[in-house]
Amino acid sequence: MKSLMIQGAKIIATGSAIPSSSFSNHEMSEVVNTSDEWIFTRTGIKERRLLQGNDQSVVDLAVLASKKALNQVAMDPCQIDLIILATSSPHDLFGSASKVQSQIGAFNAVAFDLTAACSGFVLSLVTASQFLQTGVYRNILVVGADALSKWVDWSDRSTCILFGDAAGAAILQSCSFTHNAILSFQLNTDGNYSKYLSMAYEQDISPHPKLNIYQGYFKYISMNGKEVYKFAVFQVPLSILKCLNSLNMSVEEIDWLVLHQANYRILTAIAEKLSISKNKIISNLHKYGNTSAASIPLVLDEAIQNKKISHNDIVAIAGFGAGLTWGTIIVRW
Ligand code: COA
């Protein structure tokens, strides 16, 4: 540890990557019994990107997104001290962050995965900001990357229509306390409801004949859509309000609402509960579906490239999903 001095932290660059193959609702209706009309009216999704074929993995997406973020600020990857890869669909259960580290050439960085499903990017941002604000590290790469197409049951129309594959990255840097941009955060978990959204480990029915050890495998994503919907619309506005209260800020001071891109109806219901204009919702899920840990950095990166978010804007970022876990970060851009 270099110092215990309290520093500030700010996001200095973003990047994102998507697979080249897009897959429309119409194409989906050739795989399961559904329609563009049903999917669009219930979710706002028109198409998603999928890792089809054998030549690209979730790690490749994470690497590409990271390189774009590094290029944006012309940063030498050797300046990165820590890499946090938020993913629930790693290429290796021991972790995929180390592969990102080697492929981008961040040889001075320690790297680890953080598993928190669709809240993974928010939890990773908060984790990174702690390392920066205590003065331990100077530059941290946070990546959200998921390829849930590998884990959905492609015969279950209630889940397979929702998800897409992508990666998004952000570089955080320490700064003086007066320039701190990660203003506040608020995080929650309620494991009593983990059954509503899971990708559970399933044990074989019989053990190894000599060892009495049961081995197994991970099942497809299972979800109670209605319960997840109610949870998000009830809990996320409360989390945003708690976060604002801790800063003595009002809802009116929010310039942009950047929510996990799960479902457009969830996003508008949250905005309505907070009396925030729909014009402040930043969304791109019609193009990409729910990309889990990648959704927030993917939409943030697009909004920054399009110059929608400007200097000094107050951005409320909230993630929610399996765990159940949810949380908010308020950022001054
Ligand atoms: N196409 C056509 N019909 C479908 C369908 C599909 N893809 N998926 C389900 N249906 C059918 C159901 O079988 C059901 O038919 P029935 O009435 O004959 O039984 C009907 O549509 C309604 O299903 P239901 O599950 O009640 O739909 P819903 O209004 O709850 O919408 C979701 C389903 C998934 C869109 C909605 O619950 C949702 O968005 N939940 C949140 C999910 C989420 O965001 N998860 C990730 C969080 S990180």
mmCIF file of C-alpha atoms and ligand atoms in Angstrom:
data_model
loop_
_atom_site.group_PDB
_atom_site.id
_atom_site.type_symbol
_atom_site.label_atom_id
_atom_site.label_comp_id
_atom_site.label_asym_id
_atom_site.label_seq_id
_atom_site.Cartn_x
_atom_site.Cartn_y
_atom_site.Cartn_z
ATOM 1 C CA MET A 1 0.000 0.000 0.000
ATOM 2 C CA LYS A 2 1.441 3.376 -1.023
ATOM 3 C CA SER A 3 -0.571 5.713 1.145
ATOM 4 C CA LEU A 4 -3.636 5.944 3.329
ATOM 5 C CA MET A 5 -4.402 9.467 2.117
ATOM 6 C CA ILE A 6 -7.928 9.917 0.811
ATOM 7 C CA GLN A 7 -7.823 10.671 -2.914
ATOM 8 C CA GLY A 8 -10.454 11.266 -5.558
ATOM 9 C CA ALA A 9 -11.301 8.944 -8.438
ATOM 10 C CA LYS A 10 -12.596 9.649 -11.933
ATOM 11 C CA ILE A 11 -13.415 7.790 -15.143
ATOM 12 C CA ILE A 12 -11.014 8.972 -17.834
ATOM 13 C CA ALA A 13 -11.896 6.705 -20.777
ATOM 14 C CA THR A 14 -14.384 4.135 -22.008
ATOM 15 C CA GLY A 15 -14.463 1.533 -24.775
ATOM 16 C CA SER A 16 -16.769 -1.216 -25.970
ATOM 17 C CA ALA A 17 -16.922 -4.205 -28.283
ATOM 18 C CA ILE A 18 -19.714 -6.269 -29.795
ATOM 19 C CA PRO A 19 -19.749 -9.411 -31.921
ATOM 20 C CA SER A 20 -20.170 -8.782 -35.647
ATOM 21 C CA SER A 21 -23.269 -11.015 -36.008
ATOM 22 C CA SER A 22 -26.586 -9.362 -35.237
ATOM 23 C CA PHE A 23 -29.627 -11.517 -34.622
ATOM 24 C CA SER A 24 -33.053 -9.952 -35.115
ATOM 25 C CA ASN A 25 -36.342 -10.782 -33.415
ATOM 26 C CA HIS A 26 -37.491 -12.149 -36.740
ATOM 27 C CA GLU A 27 -34.535 -14.565 -36.811
ATOM 28 C CA MET A 28 -35.335 -15.466 -33.194
ATOM 29 C CA SER A 29 -38.848 -16.435 -34.257
ATOM 30 C CA GLU A 30 -37.272 -19.115 -36.439
ATOM 31 C CA VAL A 31 -35.600 -20.642 -33.352
ATOM 32 C CA VAL A 32 -38.427 -20.434 -30.765
ATOM 33 C CA ASN A 33 -42.147 -19.757 -30.925
ATOM 34 C CA THR A 34 -42.123 -15.962 -30.600
ATOM 35 C CA SER A 35 -42.542 -12.809 -32.677
ATOM 36 C CA ASP A 36 -40.927 -9.421 -33.175
ATOM 37 C CA GLU A 37 -44.139 -7.837 -31.877
ATOM 38 C CA TRP A 38 -44.137 -9.868 -28.613
ATOM 39 C CA ILE A 39 -40.464 -9.270 -27.886
ATOM 40 C CA PHE A 40 -40.476 -5.580 -28.769
ATOM 41 C CA THR A 41 -43.625 -4.661 -26.844
ATOM 42 C CA ARG A 42 -42.572 -6.598 -23.708
ATOM 43 C CA THR A 43 -38.884 -5.664 -23.686
ATOM 44 C CA GLY A 44 -37.990 -2.944 -26.216
ATOM 45 C CA ILE A 45 -35.454 -5.290 -27.838
ATOM 46 C CA LYS A 46 -35.261 -5.446 -31.644
ATOM 47 C CA GLU A 47 -32.002 -7.327 -32.114
ATOM 48 C CA ARG A 48 -28.927 -8.509 -30.220
ATOM 49 C CA ARG A 49 -25.306 -9.430 -31.041
ATOM 50 C CA LEU A 50 -24.287 -13.061 -30.566
ATOM 51 C CA LEU A 51 -20.901 -14.752 -30.547
ATOM 52 C CA GLN A 52 -21.609 -17.125 -33.409
ATOM 53 C CA GLY A 53 -18.938 -19.379 -34.841
ATOM 54 C CA ASN A 54 -15.833 -20.518 -33.089
ATOM 55 C CA ASP A 55 -13.334 -17.745 -33.594
ATOM 56 C CA GLN A 56 -14.263 -15.159 -30.925
ATOM 57 C CA SER A 57 -14.803 -15.478 -27.163
ATOM 58 C CA VAL A 58 -15.880 -13.251 -24.322
ATOM 59 C CA VAL A 59 -12.175 -12.624 -23.633
ATOM 60 C CA ASP A 60 -11.676 -11.272 -27.175
ATOM 61 C CA LEU A 61 -14.547 -8.832 -26.644
ATOM 62 C CA ALA A 62 -13.108 -7.758 -23.295
ATOM 63 C CA VAL A 63 -9.666 -7.242 -24.847
ATOM 64 C CA LEU A 64 -11.045 -5.177 -27.730
ATOM 65 C CA ALA A 65 -13.115 -2.962 -25.419
ATOM 66 C CA SER A 66 -10.075 -2.474 -23.153
ATOM 67 C CA LYS A 67 -7.782 -1.545 -26.052
ATOM 68 C CA LYS A 68 -10.283 1.032 -27.274
ATOM 69 C CA ALA A 69 -10.431 2.618 -23.814
ATOM 70 C CA LEU A 70 -6.611 2.672 -23.583
ATOM 71 C CA ASN A 71 -6.324 4.212 -27.063
ATOM 72 C CA GLN A 72 -8.779 6.924 -26.152
ATOM 73 C CA VAL A 73 -6.300 8.370 -23.651
ATOM 74 C CA ALA A 74 -3.151 7.032 -25.364
ATOM 75 C CA MET A 75 -2.302 5.114 -22.202
ATOM 76 C CA ASP A 76 0.508 2.579 -22.116
ATOM 77 C CA PRO A 77 -1.092 -0.654 -20.761
ATOM 78 C CA CYS A 78 1.880 -0.989 -18.390
ATOM 79 C CA GLN A 79 0.444 1.974 -16.453
ATOM 80 C CA ILE A 80 -2.580 -0.096 -15.395
ATOM 81 C CA ASP A 81 -2.234 -1.294 -11.786
ATOM 82 C CA LEU A 82 -5.363 -3.434 -11.522
ATOM 83 C CA ILE A 83 -7.835 -5.074 -13.894
ATOM 84 C CA ILE A 84 -11.275 -6.101 -12.661
ATOM 85 C CA LEU A 85 -13.245 -8.203 -15.114
ATOM 86 C CA ALA A 86 -16.940 -8.324 -14.240
ATOM 87 C CA THR A 87 -18.303 -11.452 -15.851
ATOM 88 C CA SER A 88 -20.563 -14.372 -15.081
ATOM 89 C CA SER A 89 -19.657 -16.213 -18.268
ATOM 90 C CA PRO A 90 -15.868 -16.458 -18.115
ATOM 91 C CA HIS A 91 -13.844 -18.583 -20.466
ATOM 92 C CA ASP A 92 -12.234 -20.227 -17.460
ATOM 93 C CA LEU A 93 -13.838 -20.703 -14.037
ATOM 94 C CA PHE A 94 -10.507 -19.843 -12.397
ATOM 95 C CA GLY A 95 -10.934 -16.421 -13.991
ATOM 96 C CA SER A 96 -10.519 -14.725 -17.349
ATOM 97 C CA ALA A 97 -9.075 -11.401 -16.162
ATOM 98 C CA SER A 98 -5.522 -12.728 -16.396
ATOM 99 C CA LYS A 99 -6.034 -13.466 -20.090
ATOM 100 C CA VAL A 100 -7.175 -9.886 -20.630
ATOM 101 C CA GLN A 101 -4.095 -8.716 -18.721
ATOM 102 C CA SER A 102 -1.716 -10.670 -20.953
ATOM 103 C CA GLN A 103 -3.487 -9.911 -24.230
ATOM 104 C CA ILE A 104 -3.519 -6.144 -23.704
ATOM 105 C CA GLY A 105 0.040 -6.204 -22.334
ATOM 106 C CA ALA A 106 -0.819 -4.783 -18.892
ATOM 107 C CA PHE A 107 2.144 -6.565 -17.351
ATOM 108 C CA ASN A 108 2.222 -4.501 -14.144
ATOM 109 C CA ALA A 109 -1.421 -5.131 -13.336
ATOM 110 C CA VAL A 110 -2.914 -7.645 -10.959
ATOM 111 C CA ALA A 111 -6.132 -8.999 -12.433
ATOM 112 C CA PHE A 112 -9.173 -10.775 -11.062
ATOM 113 C CA ASP A 113 -12.750 -11.610 -12.021
ATOM 114 C CA LEU A 114 -15.756 -10.297 -10.140
ATOM 115 C CA THR A 115 -18.960 -12.320 -10.422
ATOM 116 C CA ALA A 116 -22.144 -10.368 -9.807
ATOM 117 C CA ALA A 117 -24.189 -10.941 -12.971
ATOM 118 C CA CYS A 118 -25.880 -7.786 -14.251
ATOM 119 C CA SER A 119 -24.665 -5.731 -11.254
ATOM 120 C CA GLY A 120 -21.067 -6.755 -11.916
ATOM 121 C CA PHE A 121 -19.974 -3.523 -13.560
ATOM 122 C CA VAL A 122 -21.401 -1.322 -10.783
ATOM 123 C CA LEU A 123 -19.780 -3.488 -8.099
ATOM 124 C CA SER A 124 -16.496 -3.413 -10.001
ATOM 125 C CA LEU A 125 -16.587 0.387 -10.341
ATOM 126 C CA VAL A 126 -17.153 0.686 -6.608
ATOM 127 C CA THR A 127 -14.356 -1.810 -5.868
ATOM 128 C CA ALA A 128 -11.992 0.086 -8.162
ATOM 129 C CA SER A 129 -12.882 3.434 -6.622
ATOM 130 C CA GLN A 130 -11.963 2.069 -3.157
ATOM 131 C CA PHE A 131 -8.456 1.145 -4.338
ATOM 132 C CA LEU A 132 -8.073 4.606 -5.887
ATOM 133 C CA GLN A 133 -9.571 6.683 -3.110
ATOM 134 C CA THR A 134 -7.324 5.041 -0.514
ATOM 135 C CA GLY A 135 -4.324 5.849 -2.695
ATOM 136 C CA VAL A 136 -3.311 2.213 -3.253
ATOM 137 C CA TYR A 137 -3.468 2.331 -7.039
ATOM 138 C CA ARG A 138 -3.349 5.057 -9.707
ATOM 139 C CA ASN A 139 -4.957 3.477 -12.827
ATOM 140 C CA ILE A 140 -7.570 0.727 -12.886
ATOM 141 C CA LEU A 141 -9.205 -0.951 -15.865
ATOM 142 C CA VAL A 142 -12.743 -2.135 -15.190
ATOM 143 C CA VAL A 143 -14.310 -4.383 -17.819
ATOM 144 C CA GLY A 144 -17.835 -5.769 -17.967
ATOM 145 C CA ALA A 145 -18.092 -8.672 -20.412
ATOM 146 C CA ASP A 146 -20.611 -11.436 -20.829
ATOM 147 C CA ALA A 147 -21.582 -14.018 -23.415
ATOM 148 C CA LEU A 148 -24.828 -15.344 -22.014
ATOM 149 C CA SER A 149 -25.677 -16.798 -25.429
ATOM 150 C CA LYS A 150 -23.461 -19.668 -24.280
ATOM 151 C CA TRP A 151 -25.631 -20.214 -21.203
ATOM 152 C CA VAL A 152 -29.251 -19.684 -22.217
ATOM 153 C CA ASP A 153 -31.510 -22.566 -23.064
ATOM 154 C CA TRP A 154 -32.188 -21.917 -26.738
ATOM 155 C CA SER A 155 -35.496 -23.769 -26.433
ATOM 156 C CA ASP A 156 -36.773 -21.528 -23.591
ATOM 157 C CA ARG A 157 -38.481 -18.553 -25.239
ATOM 158 C CA SER A 158 -38.974 -16.752 -21.924
ATOM 159 C CA THR A 159 -35.209 -16.238 -21.474
ATOM 160 C CA CYS A 160 -33.328 -16.716 -24.755
ATOM 161 C CA ILE A 161 -34.957 -13.667 -26.373
ATOM 162 C CA LEU A 162 -33.541 -11.323 -23.733
ATOM 163 C CA PHE A 163 -29.787 -11.686 -23.826
ATOM 164 C CA GLY A 164 -26.945 -10.565 -26.073
ATOM 165 C CA ASP A 165 -23.139 -10.703 -25.929
ATOM 166 C CA ALA A 166 -20.841 -7.682 -25.496
ATOM 167 C CA ALA A 167 -18.051 -6.055 -23.503
ATOM 168 C CA GLY A 168 -17.502 -2.552 -22.186
ATOM 169 C CA ALA A 169 -14.511 -1.046 -20.413
ATOM 170 C CA ALA A 170 -13.700 2.007 -18.328
ATOM 171 C CA ILE A 171 -10.369 3.329 -17.075
ATOM 172 C CA LEU A 172 -10.482 4.920 -13.650
ATOM 173 C CA GLN A 173 -7.701 7.135 -12.374
ATOM 174 C CA SER A 174 -6.977 8.631 -8.978
ATOM 175 C CA CYS A 175 -7.052 12.415 -8.698
ATOM 176 C CA SER A 176 -7.052 15.063 -6.026
ATOM 177 C CA PHE A 177 -9.938 14.857 -3.567
ATOM 178 C CA THR A 178 -11.430 18.109 -4.909
ATOM 179 C CA HIS A 179 -11.723 16.570 -8.380
ATOM 180 C CA ASN A 180 -13.357 13.376 -7.139
ATOM 181 C CA ALA A 181 -16.034 12.280 -9.617
ATOM 182 C CA ILE A 182 -17.299 9.055 -8.010
ATOM 183 C CA LEU A 183 -19.524 10.954 -5.610
ATOM 184 C CA SER A 184 -21.368 8.184 -3.795
ATOM 185 C CA PHE A 185 -22.521 4.587 -4.007
ATOM 186 C CA GLN A 186 -25.149 2.334 -2.471
ATOM 187 C CA LEU A 187 -25.059 -1.474 -2.790
ATOM 188 C CA ASN A 188 -27.420 -4.273 -1.727
ATOM 189 C CA THR A 189 -27.897 -8.039 -1.874
ATOM 190 C CA ASP A 190 -30.843 -10.210 -0.902
ATOM 191 C CA GLY A 191 -29.856 -13.842 -1.300
ATOM 192 C CA ASN A 192 -33.322 -14.991 -0.212
ATOM 193 C CA TYR A 193 -34.438 -14.406 -3.778
ATOM 194 C CA SER A 194 -31.450 -15.866 -5.624
ATOM 195 C CA LYS A 195 -33.740 -18.582 -7.020
ATOM 196 C CA TYR A 196 -35.484 -15.992 -9.209
ATOM 197 C CA LEU A 197 -32.478 -15.702 -11.517
ATOM 198 C CA SER A 198 -29.735 -18.280 -11.563
ATOM 199 C CA MET A 199 -27.306 -20.374 -13.537
ATOM 200 C CA ALA A 200 -27.035 -23.040 -10.867
ATOM 201 C CA TYR A 201 -24.579 -25.867 -10.350
ATOM 202 C CA GLU A 202 -26.251 -29.242 -10.786
ATOM 203 C CA GLN A 203 -24.774 -32.309 -9.142
ATOM 204 C CA ASP A 204 -24.607 -35.665 -10.908
ATOM 205 C CA ILE A 205 -27.065 -38.168 -9.416
ATOM 206 C CA SER A 206 -24.403 -40.685 -8.457
ATOM 207 C CA PRO A 207 -20.960 -40.132 -6.918
ATOM 208 C CA HIS A 208 -17.592 -41.322 -8.133
ATOM 209 C CA PRO A 209 -17.660 -45.087 -7.431
ATOM 210 C CA LYS A 210 -14.581 -45.051 -5.185
ATOM 211 C CA LEU A 211 -14.477 -41.540 -3.753
ATOM 212 C CA ASN A 212 -18.074 -40.641 -2.791
ATOM 213 C CA ILE A 213 -17.516 -37.320 -4.586
ATOM 214 C CA TYR A 214 -20.352 -35.882 -6.620
ATOM 215 C CA GLN A 215 -19.317 -33.919 -9.656
ATOM 216 C CA GLY A 216 -21.575 -31.837 -11.852
ATOM 217 C CA TYR A 217 -22.067 -29.035 -14.322
ATOM 218 C CA PHE A 218 -23.728 -25.648 -14.623
ATOM 219 C CA LYS A 219 -27.306 -25.528 -15.831
ATOM 220 C CA TYR A 220 -28.860 -23.026 -18.224
ATOM 221 C CA ILE A 221 -30.127 -19.650 -17.022
ATOM 222 C CA SER A 222 -33.432 -19.965 -15.200
ATOM 223 C CA MET A 223 -35.558 -16.941 -14.385
ATOM 224 C CA ASN A 224 -38.862 -15.941 -12.872
ATOM 225 C CA GLY A 225 -39.413 -12.943 -15.138
ATOM 226 C CA LYS A 226 -42.325 -11.445 -13.240
ATOM 227 C CA GLU A 227 -40.526 -11.527 -9.869
ATOM 228 C CA VAL A 228 -37.330 -10.074 -11.346
ATOM 229 C CA TYR A 229 -39.361 -7.321 -12.981
ATOM 230 C CA LYS A 230 -41.120 -6.415 -9.702
ATOM 231 C CA PHE A 231 -37.840 -6.526 -7.765
ATOM 232 C CA ALA A 232 -36.084 -4.150 -10.168
ATOM 233 C CA VAL A 233 -38.912 -1.631 -10.322
ATOM 234 C CA PHE A 234 -39.297 -1.632 -6.519
ATOM 235 C CA GLN A 235 -35.660 -1.687 -5.348
ATOM 236 C CA VAL A 236 -33.713 0.357 -7.912
ATOM 237 C CA PRO A 237 -35.542 3.675 -7.329
ATOM 238 C CA LEU A 238 -35.015 3.239 -3.549
ATOM 239 C CA SER A 239 -31.293 2.649 -4.083
ATOM 240 C CA ILE A 240 -30.967 5.739 -6.281
ATOM 241 C CA LEU A 241 -32.835 7.842 -3.715
ATOM 242 C CA LYS A 242 -30.644 6.570 -0.837
ATOM 243 C CA CYS A 243 -27.554 7.418 -2.851
ATOM 244 C CA LEU A 244 -28.818 10.914 -3.646
ATOM 245 C CA ASN A 245 -29.811 11.476 -0.001
ATOM 246 C CA SER A 246 -26.283 10.639 1.136
ATOM 247 C CA LEU A 247 -25.105 13.529 -1.042
ATOM 248 C CA ASN A 248 -27.944 15.902 -0.135
ATOM 249 C CA MET A 249 -28.818 15.922 -3.816
ATOM 250 C CA SER A 250 -32.295 15.966 -5.332
ATOM 251 C CA VAL A 251 -33.656 13.849 -8.188
ATOM 252 C CA GLU A 252 -33.849 17.027 -10.311
ATOM 253 C CA GLU A 253 -30.064 17.272 -10.235
ATOM 254 C CA ILE A 254 -29.692 14.020 -12.201
ATOM 255 C CA ASP A 255 -28.832 14.793 -15.835
ATOM 256 C CA TRP A 256 -28.733 11.192 -17.052
ATOM 257 C CA LEU A 257 -30.084 7.873 -15.862
ATOM 258 C CA VAL A 258 -27.819 5.018 -16.978
ATOM 259 C CA LEU A 259 -29.504 1.811 -15.845
ATOM 260 C CA HIS A 260 -28.613 -1.794 -16.536
ATOM 261 C CA GLN A 261 -30.190 -2.397 -19.955
ATOM 262 C CA ALA A 262 -32.520 -5.263 -19.053
ATOM 263 C CA ASN A 263 -35.843 -4.220 -20.448
ATOM 264 C CA TYR A 264 -37.130 -0.826 -21.643
ATOM 265 C CA ARG A 265 -40.316 -1.225 -19.595
ATOM 266 C CA ILE A 266 -38.210 -1.617 -16.443
ATOM 267 C CA LEU A 267 -36.177 1.495 -17.326
ATOM 268 C CA THR A 268 -39.265 3.665 -17.897
ATOM 269 C CA ALA A 269 -41.014 2.322 -14.768
ATOM 270 C CA ILE A 270 -37.949 3.242 -12.663
ATOM 271 C CA ALA A 271 -37.789 6.725 -14.215
ATOM 272 C CA GLU A 272 -41.524 7.234 -13.611
ATOM 273 C CA LYS A 273 -41.207 6.205 -9.955
ATOM 274 C CA LEU A 274 -38.481 8.803 -9.531
ATOM 275 C CA SER A 275 -40.382 11.440 -11.568
ATOM 276 C CA ILE A 276 -37.440 11.640 -13.956
ATOM 277 C CA SER A 277 -38.205 12.536 -17.568
ATOM 278 C CA LYS A 278 -37.879 9.662 -20.036
ATOM 279 C CA ASN A 279 -35.583 11.954 -22.036
ATOM 280 C CA LYS A 280 -32.941 11.452 -19.357
ATOM 281 C CA ILE A 281 -32.878 7.669 -19.792
ATOM 282 C CA ILE A 282 -29.897 6.550 -21.835
ATOM 283 C CA SER A 283 -30.666 3.317 -23.627
ATOM 284 C CA ASN A 284 -29.456 1.199 -26.509
ATOM 285 C CA LEU A 285 -31.022 -2.127 -25.608
ATOM 286 C CA HIS A 286 -33.119 -2.186 -28.799
ATOM 287 C CA LYS A 287 -29.822 -2.975 -30.590
ATOM 288 C CA TYR A 288 -28.108 -5.234 -28.066
ATOM 289 C CA GLY A 289 -30.646 -6.758 -25.634
ATOM 290 C CA ASN A 290 -29.536 -7.487 -22.077
ATOM 291 C CA THR A 291 -25.749 -7.882 -22.183
ATOM 292 C CA SER A 292 -25.449 -8.468 -18.414
ATOM 293 C CA ALA A 293 -22.240 -6.975 -16.944
ATOM 294 C CA ALA A 294 -21.459 -5.312 -20.293
ATOM 295 C CA SER A 295 -24.694 -3.368 -20.613
ATOM 296 C CA ILE A 296 -23.780 -0.288 -18.550
ATOM 297 C CA PRO A 297 -20.282 0.316 -20.008
ATOM 298 C CA LEU A 298 -21.645 -0.401 -23.504
ATOM 299 C CA VAL A 299 -24.363 2.224 -23.253
ATOM 300 C CA LEU A 300 -22.079 4.670 -21.389
ATOM 301 C CA ASP A 301 -19.436 4.397 -24.102
ATOM 302 C CA GLU A 302 -22.006 5.039 -26.832
ATOM 303 C CA ALA A 303 -23.401 8.074 -24.978
ATOM 304 C CA ILE A 304 -19.902 9.494 -24.569
ATOM 305 C CA GLN A 305 -18.944 8.898 -28.211
ATOM 306 C CA ASN A 306 -22.221 10.601 -29.250
ATOM 307 C CA LYS A 307 -21.383 13.493 -26.899
ATOM 308 C CA LYS A 308 -24.686 13.033 -25.093
ATOM 309 C CA ILE A 309 -23.018 13.085 -21.681
ATOM 310 C CA SER A 310 -20.928 16.209 -21.164
ATOM 311 C CA HIS A 311 -18.415 17.506 -18.674
ATOM 312 C CA ASN A 312 -19.894 18.055 -15.189
ATOM 313 C CA ASP A 313 -23.150 16.174 -15.918
ATOM 314 C CA ILE A 314 -24.520 14.200 -12.985
ATOM 315 C CA VAL A 315 -25.009 10.583 -14.041
ATOM 316 C CA ALA A 316 -26.937 8.093 -11.903
ATOM 317 C CA ILE A 317 -25.715 4.608 -12.777
ATOM 318 C CA ALA A 318 -27.666 1.635 -11.390
ATOM 319 C CA GLY A 319 -27.247 -2.096 -11.858
ATOM 320 C CA PHE A 320 -29.549 -4.911 -10.800
ATOM 321 C CA GLY A 321 -29.831 -8.628 -11.370
ATOM 322 C CA ALA A 322 -29.036 -12.099 -10.118
ATOM 323 C CA GLY A 323 -28.045 -12.435 -6.474
ATOM 324 C CA LEU A 324 -30.373 -10.689 -6.170
ATOM 325 C CA THR A 325 -27.943 -7.778 -6.118
ATOM 326 C CA TRP A 326 -28.465 -4.129 -6.981
ATOM 327 C CA GLY A 327 -26.799 -0.790 -6.474
ATOM 328 C CA THR A 328 -26.198 2.775 -7.579
ATOM 329 C CA ILE A 329 -23.235 5.038 -8.201
ATOM 330 C CA ILE A 330 -23.587 8.770 -8.673
ATOM 331 C CA VAL A 331 -20.875 10.164 -10.927
ATOM 332 C CA ARG A 332 -20.020 13.740 -11.879
ATOM 333 C CA TRP A 333 -18.772 13.353 -15.438
HETATM 334 N N1 COA B 1 -42.731 -15.048 -27.151
HETATM 335 C C1 COA B 1 -44.060 -15.225 -27.103
HETATM 336 N N2 COA B 1 -44.706 -15.546 -25.996
HETATM 337 C C2 COA B 1 -43.987 -15.700 -24.872
HETATM 338 C C3 COA B 1 -42.583 -15.514 -24.851
HETATM 339 C C4 COA B 1 -41.967 -15.183 -26.051
HETATM 340 N N3 COA B 1 -40.658 -14.989 -26.140
HETATM 341 N N4 COA B 1 -42.143 -15.715 -23.596
HETATM 342 C C5 COA B 1 -43.223 -16.002 -22.843
HETATM 343 N N5 COA B 1 -44.323 -15.991 -23.625
HETATM 344 C C6 COA B 1 -45.714 -16.238 -23.240
HETATM 345 C C7 COA B 1 -45.845 -17.042 -21.977
HETATM 346 O O1 COA B 1 -45.781 -18.414 -22.276
HETATM 347 C C8 COA B 1 -47.200 -16.620 -21.493
HETATM 348 O O2 COA B 1 -48.182 -17.299 -22.210
HETATM 349 P P1 COA B 1 -49.524 -17.816 -21.482
HETATM 350 O O3 COA B 1 -50.200 -16.576 -21.002
HETATM 351 O O4 COA B 1 -50.238 -18.515 -22.572
HETATM 352 O O5 COA B 1 -49.047 -18.687 -20.378
HETATM 353 C C9 COA B 1 -47.288 -15.144 -21.903
HETATM 354 O O6 COA B 1 -46.322 -14.981 -22.949
HETATM 355 C C10 COA B 1 -46.985 -14.184 -20.794
HETATM 356 O O7 COA B 1 -45.793 -14.642 -20.161
HETATM 357 P P2 COA B 1 -45.220 -13.883 -18.943
HETATM 358 O O8 COA B 1 -43.994 -14.596 -18.457
HETATM 359 O O9 COA B 1 -46.334 -13.628 -17.957
HETATM 360 O O10 COA B 1 -44.800 -12.510 -19.621
HETATM 361 P P3 COA B 1 -44.408 -11.168 -18.956
HETATM 362 O O11 COA B 1 -45.424 -10.138 -19.272
HETATM 363 O O12 COA B 1 -44.023 -11.331 -17.509
HETATM 364 O O13 COA B 1 -43.098 -10.802 -19.755
HETATM 365 C C11 COA B 1 -40.712 -10.842 -19.503
HETATM 366 C C12 COA B 1 -41.988 -11.676 -19.691
HETATM 367 C C13 COA B 1 -39.547 -11.802 -19.365
HETATM 368 C C14 COA B 1 -40.522 -9.950 -20.718
HETATM 369 C C15 COA B 1 -40.870 -9.975 -18.230
HETATM 370 O O14 COA B 1 -41.341 -10.759 -17.148
HETATM 371 C C16 COA B 1 -39.604 -9.306 -17.858
HETATM 372 O O15 COA B 1 -39.091 -8.477 -18.560
HETATM 373 N N6 COA B 1 -39.039 -9.616 -16.660
HETATM 374 C C17 COA B 1 -37.748 -9.114 -16.276
HETATM 375 C C18 COA B 1 -36.683 -10.004 -16.846
HETATM 376 C C19 COA B 1 -35.311 -9.403 -16.802
HETATM 377 O O16 COA B 1 -35.132 -8.274 -17.146
HETATM 378 N N7 COA B 1 -34.343 -10.209 -16.387
HETATM 379 C C20 COA B 1 -32.977 -9.832 -16.322
HETATM 380 C C21 COA B 1 -32.758 -8.914 -15.183
HETATM 381 S S1 COA B 1 -31.100 -8.591 -15.002
#
